[in-house]
Amino acid sequence: GAVVSQHPSWVICKSGTSVKIECRSLDFQATTMFWYRQFPKQSLMLMATSNEGSKATYEQGVEKDKFLINHASLTLSTLTVTSAHPEDSSFYICSARDLSGYSYEQYFGPGTRLTVT
Amino acid sequence: AQKVTQAQTEISVVEKEDVTLDCVYETRDTTYYLFWYKQPPSGELVFLIRRNSFDEQNEISGRYSWNFQKSTSSFNFTITASQVVDSAVYFCAPISRDSWGKFQFGAGTQVVVTP
């Protein structure tokens, strides 16, 4: 089946630094990917839609200048958390859909756990 | 836009008991899909089932079964003969055909299965 990978799987950084998270579709092309955030003991919340070759669209309340999204190729989207603070500590999950089929299944990455100290 | 209610915060059962997870959704879309995902402690989302809005046939797949009632906007999920490995958080999520990919996850139900 289709596979979506994320790198790194976990990262610890100091407050004020920036962290980049990669989301890759390994065996299919994805013009659109999605980024979700999950705080401890909470549900997943959609942050933004990443569009290949164009600007990302952000959900209400998500700071676009803080969460930079780049979708430079059909298989890679990156999320950069700029000037990270402890409140940005969360589990970040990306997802993508294989355009070659008509399935509405969503392939999720394994997630990246970010801890900001 | 969809709204999902998973009223059960946590369900604790003993192994081999059945577990039914409730999901009630709201949508103005005529065509939509309903999903159930499982999230074990590792964090990775595991796809369980998908149903489209025009197929109300309920099915059984192994130990999993679901009950889709469009008239009451409910999409309940049952695990039969639960096992310890079923311990996880279960999310219900509708998605509109017009905005695929943009899941509105429910709050999730924590299932704890003890030996």
Tab-separated table of C-alpha atoms in Angstrom:
chain	number	residue	atom	x	y	z
A	1	GLY	CA	0.000	0.000	0.000
A	2	ALA	CA	0.926	3.644	-0.271
A	3	VAL	CA	3.425	4.883	2.262
A	4	VAL	CA	4.014	8.312	3.684
A	5	SER	CA	7.138	8.941	5.709
A	6	GLN	CA	8.110	11.728	8.059
A	7	HIS	CA	11.504	12.853	9.204
A	8	PRO	CA	12.509	13.187	11.912
A	9	SER	CA	10.292	10.956	14.002
A	10	TRP	CA	11.123	13.027	17.053
A	11	VAL	CA	13.092	16.167	17.716
A	12	ILE	CA	14.052	18.188	20.744
A	13	CYS	CA	15.059	21.780	20.222
A	14	LYS	CA	15.705	24.850	22.288
A	15	SER	CA	13.304	27.713	22.488
A	16	GLY	CA	13.886	30.256	19.746
A	17	THR	CA	15.306	27.858	17.203
A	18	SER	CA	13.630	26.632	14.021
A	19	VAL	CA	12.784	23.053	13.199
A	20	LYS	CA	12.023	21.518	9.815
A	21	ILE	CA	9.836	18.465	9.432
A	22	GLU	CA	9.698	16.542	6.166
A	23	CYS	CA	6.766	14.616	4.768
A	24	ARG	CA	7.369	12.325	1.817
A	25	SER	CA	5.103	10.164	-0.273
A	26	LEU	CA	7.341	7.216	-1.021
A	27	ASP	CA	5.611	5.431	-3.875
A	28	PHE	CA	3.089	7.876	-5.260
A	29	GLN	CA	2.766	11.492	-6.235
A	30	ALA	CA	0.781	13.918	-4.129
A	31	THR	CA	0.012	17.414	-5.338
A	32	THR	CA	-1.692	18.077	-2.052
A	33	MET	CA	-0.595	17.157	1.418
A	34	PHE	CA	-2.030	18.095	4.762
A	35	TRP	CA	-0.480	18.962	8.090
A	36	TYR	CA	-2.147	18.163	11.383
A	37	ARG	CA	-1.170	18.937	14.947
A	38	GLN	CA	-2.056	16.958	18.023
A	39	PHE	CA	-1.462	18.187	21.551
A	40	PRO	CA	-1.238	15.596	24.339
A	41	LYS	CA	-4.544	13.932	25.137
A	42	GLN	CA	-6.281	15.877	22.387
A	43	SER	CA	-7.558	15.210	18.914
A	44	LEU	CA	-5.856	15.975	15.641
A	45	MET	CA	-6.428	19.424	14.251
A	46	LEU	CA	-5.849	20.367	10.649
A	47	MET	CA	-3.255	23.112	10.406
A	48	ALA	CA	-2.810	23.679	6.708
A	49	THR	CA	-3.096	22.337	3.202
A	50	SER	CA	0.147	22.089	1.313
A	51	ASN	CA	-0.119	22.556	-2.431
A	52	GLU	CA	2.680	21.617	-4.785
A	53	GLY	CA	3.993	24.652	-6.584
A	54	SER	CA	1.826	27.170	-4.788
A	55	LYS	CA	1.247	28.703	-1.415
A	56	ALA	CA	-0.157	26.703	1.419
A	57	THR	CA	-3.567	27.505	2.797
A	58	TYR	CA	-3.840	27.737	6.544
A	59	GLU	CA	-6.720	26.993	8.850
A	60	GLN	CA	-8.111	29.745	10.971
A	61	GLY	CA	-5.935	30.498	13.962
A	62	VAL	CA	-2.755	29.002	12.526
A	63	GLU	CA	0.059	31.510	12.130
A	64	LYS	CA	1.404	31.247	8.605
A	65	ASP	CA	4.581	33.134	9.479
A	66	LYS	CA	5.340	30.719	12.257
A	67	PHE	CA	4.541	27.502	10.432
A	68	LEU	CA	6.187	27.743	7.042
A	69	ILE	CA	5.129	25.146	4.527
A	70	ASN	CA	6.963	24.368	1.331
A	71	HIS	CA	5.742	21.822	-1.188
A	72	ALA	CA	8.513	21.933	-3.761
A	73	SER	CA	7.924	18.588	-5.416
A	74	LEU	CA	5.172	16.053	-5.918
A	75	THR	CA	6.596	13.843	-3.209
A	76	LEU	CA	7.831	16.244	-0.562
A	77	SER	CA	6.271	18.790	1.728
A	78	THR	CA	8.123	20.455	4.574
A	79	LEU	CA	6.835	22.170	7.669
A	80	THR	CA	9.187	24.579	9.408
A	81	VAL	CA	8.350	25.715	12.892
A	82	THR	CA	10.113	29.044	13.210
A	83	SER	CA	11.267	30.466	16.523
A	84	ALA	CA	9.807	27.506	18.328
A	85	HIS	CA	8.503	27.909	21.858
A	86	PRO	CA	7.449	25.334	24.445
A	87	GLU	CA	3.797	25.791	23.496
A	88	ASP	CA	4.668	24.497	20.018
A	89	SER	CA	5.565	21.144	21.522
A	90	SER	CA	3.193	18.758	19.856
A	91	PHE	CA	2.790	15.753	17.597
A	92	TYR	CA	2.784	16.788	13.949
A	93	ILE	CA	1.274	14.444	11.370
A	94	CYS	CA	1.113	14.835	7.624
A	95	SER	CA	-1.137	13.083	5.164
A	96	ALA	CA	-1.430	12.664	1.431
A	97	ARG	CA	-3.613	11.030	-1.157
A	98	ASP	CA	-2.543	9.012	-4.152
A	99	LEU	CA	-3.895	10.796	-7.206
A	100	SER	CA	-3.640	7.758	-9.427
A	101	GLY	CA	-6.640	6.148	-7.835
A	102	TYR	CA	-10.156	7.131	-6.927
A	103	SER	CA	-9.972	6.015	-3.366
A	104	TYR	CA	-10.692	8.513	-0.660
A	105	GLU	CA	-8.361	6.805	1.706
A	106	GLN	CA	-5.918	9.139	3.290
A	107	TYR	CA	-2.382	7.972	3.903
A	108	PHE	CA	-0.971	9.387	7.080
A	109	GLY	CA	2.653	9.679	8.006
A	110	PRO	CA	3.885	8.192	11.275
A	111	GLY	CA	4.128	11.615	12.900
A	112	THR	CA	6.897	13.772	14.348
A	113	ARG	CA	7.025	14.494	18.020
A	114	LEU	CA	8.438	17.961	18.698
A	115	THR	CA	9.593	18.972	22.137
A	116	VAL	CA	10.734	22.538	22.674
A	117	THR	CA	12.736	23.148	25.825
B	1	ALA	CA	-18.012	21.609	7.310
B	2	GLN	CA	-18.482	18.612	9.485
B	3	LYS	CA	-18.813	18.281	13.188
B	4	VAL	CA	-18.177	15.070	15.066
B	5	THR	CA	-19.182	14.023	18.537
B	6	GLN	CA	-17.592	11.087	20.268
B	7	ALA	CA	-19.291	11.280	23.618
B	8	GLN	CA	-17.341	8.466	25.214
B	9	THR	CA	-14.052	9.714	26.574
B	10	GLU	CA	-12.790	6.373	27.795
B	11	ILE	CA	-14.043	2.815	27.783
B	12	SER	CA	-12.442	0.134	29.919
B	13	VAL	CA	-13.156	-3.511	29.286
B	14	VAL	CA	-11.756	-6.865	30.144
B	15	GLU	CA	-10.312	-8.946	27.366
B	16	LYS	CA	-12.858	-10.794	25.228
B	17	GLU	CA	-15.611	-8.311	25.957
B	18	ASP	CA	-17.152	-6.415	23.070
B	19	VAL	CA	-16.630	-2.687	22.743
B	20	THR	CA	-18.907	-0.303	20.869
B	21	LEU	CA	-17.722	3.182	20.074
B	22	ASP	CA	-20.283	5.858	19.329
B	23	CYS	CA	-19.932	8.557	16.719
B	24	VAL	CA	-22.474	11.189	15.795
B	25	TYR	CA	-21.738	13.630	13.037
B	26	GLU	CA	-23.209	16.735	11.490
B	27	THR	CA	-22.821	17.681	7.881
B	28	ARG	CA	-24.579	19.699	5.228
B	29	ASP	CA	-22.950	17.744	2.461
B	30	THR	CA	-24.962	15.219	0.515
B	31	THR	CA	-21.921	13.168	-0.410
B	32	TYR	CA	-19.413	12.407	2.254
B	33	TYR	CA	-17.295	9.648	3.688
B	34	LEU	CA	-16.931	8.380	7.205
B	35	PHE	CA	-13.761	6.943	8.625
B	36	TRP	CA	-12.584	5.240	11.757
B	37	TYR	CA	-8.937	5.430	12.729
B	38	LYS	CA	-7.030	3.842	15.556
B	39	GLN	CA	-4.107	5.534	17.273
B	40	PRO	CA	-2.035	3.214	19.465
B	41	PRO	CA	0.467	4.626	21.978
B	42	SER	CA	3.082	4.846	19.226
B	43	GLY	CA	1.053	7.682	17.735
B	44	GLU	CA	0.726	6.414	14.198
B	45	LEU	CA	-2.785	6.538	12.792
B	46	VAL	CA	-4.086	3.204	11.612
B	47	PHE	CA	-6.887	3.186	9.055
B	48	LEU	CA	-9.736	0.895	10.076
B	49	ILE	CA	-12.786	1.450	7.918
B	50	ARG	CA	-14.357	3.840	5.444
B	51	ARG	CA	-17.943	4.222	4.484
B	52	ASN	CA	-19.592	6.508	1.929
B	53	SER	CA	-22.806	8.322	2.590
B	54	PHE	CA	-24.865	6.434	0.048
B	55	ASP	CA	-24.005	2.992	1.292
B	56	GLU	CA	-25.708	2.176	4.542
B	57	GLN	CA	-24.982	-1.494	4.401
B	58	ASN	CA	-23.411	-2.556	7.625
B	59	GLU	CA	-20.593	-5.020	7.479
B	60	ILE	CA	-18.339	-7.145	9.524
B	61	SER	CA	-14.646	-7.437	8.896
B	62	GLY	CA	-12.959	-9.861	11.202
B	63	ARG	CA	-13.485	-8.592	14.733
B	64	TYR	CA	-14.612	-5.204	13.510
B	65	SER	CA	-18.118	-4.221	12.553
B	66	TRP	CA	-19.902	-0.944	12.043
B	67	ASN	CA	-23.388	0.413	12.099
B	68	PHE	CA	-24.089	3.349	9.839
B	69	GLN	CA	-27.458	5.020	10.372
B	70	LYS	CA	-27.802	7.977	8.057
B	71	SER	CA	-31.175	8.918	9.507
B	72	THR	CA	-29.609	9.536	12.910
B	73	SER	CA	-26.185	10.609	11.598
B	74	SER	CA	-24.460	7.924	13.556
B	75	PHE	CA	-21.538	5.732	12.603
B	76	ASN	CA	-20.818	3.363	15.429
B	77	PHE	CA	-17.921	0.940	15.523
B	78	THR	CA	-17.718	-2.341	17.394
B	79	ILE	CA	-14.760	-4.469	18.337
B	80	THR	CA	-15.800	-8.018	19.097
B	81	ALA	CA	-13.876	-10.135	21.569
B	82	SER	CA	-11.486	-7.341	22.463
B	83	GLN	CA	-7.795	-7.980	22.915
B	84	VAL	CA	-5.116	-6.081	24.796
B	85	VAL	CA	-3.664	-4.925	21.469
B	86	ASP	CA	-6.921	-3.089	20.823
B	87	SER	CA	-5.993	-0.595	23.529
B	88	ALA	CA	-5.725	2.713	21.726
B	89	VAL	CA	-7.522	5.935	20.982
B	90	TYR	CA	-10.158	5.605	18.293
B	91	PHE	CA	-11.146	8.520	16.121
B	92	CYS	CA	-14.212	8.969	13.992
B	93	ALA	CA	-13.833	11.363	11.083
B	94	PRO	CA	-16.221	12.432	8.335
B	95	ILE	CA	-14.888	14.025	5.222
B	96	SER	CA	-16.667	15.829	2.462
B	97	ARG	CA	-16.139	14.683	-1.061
B	98	ASP	CA	-15.553	18.293	-2.023
B	99	SER	CA	-12.845	18.855	0.570
B	100	TRP	CA	-11.162	15.522	0.737
B	101	GLY	CA	-8.117	15.397	2.943
B	102	LYS	CA	-9.516	17.879	5.409
B	103	PHE	CA	-10.555	15.583	8.182
B	104	GLN	CA	-12.526	16.861	11.118
B	105	PHE	CA	-11.605	14.344	13.749
B	106	GLY	CA	-13.758	13.659	16.730
B	107	ALA	CA	-12.320	14.046	20.209
B	108	GLY	CA	-11.454	10.384	20.268
B	109	THR	CA	-12.350	7.547	22.597
B	110	GLN	CA	-9.663	5.889	24.666
B	111	VAL	CA	-10.169	2.133	24.801
B	112	VAL	CA	-8.408	0.264	27.561
B	113	VAL	CA	-8.464	-3.507	27.389
B	114	THR	CA	-7.133	-5.324	30.411
B	115	PRO	CA	-6.228	-9.011	30.562
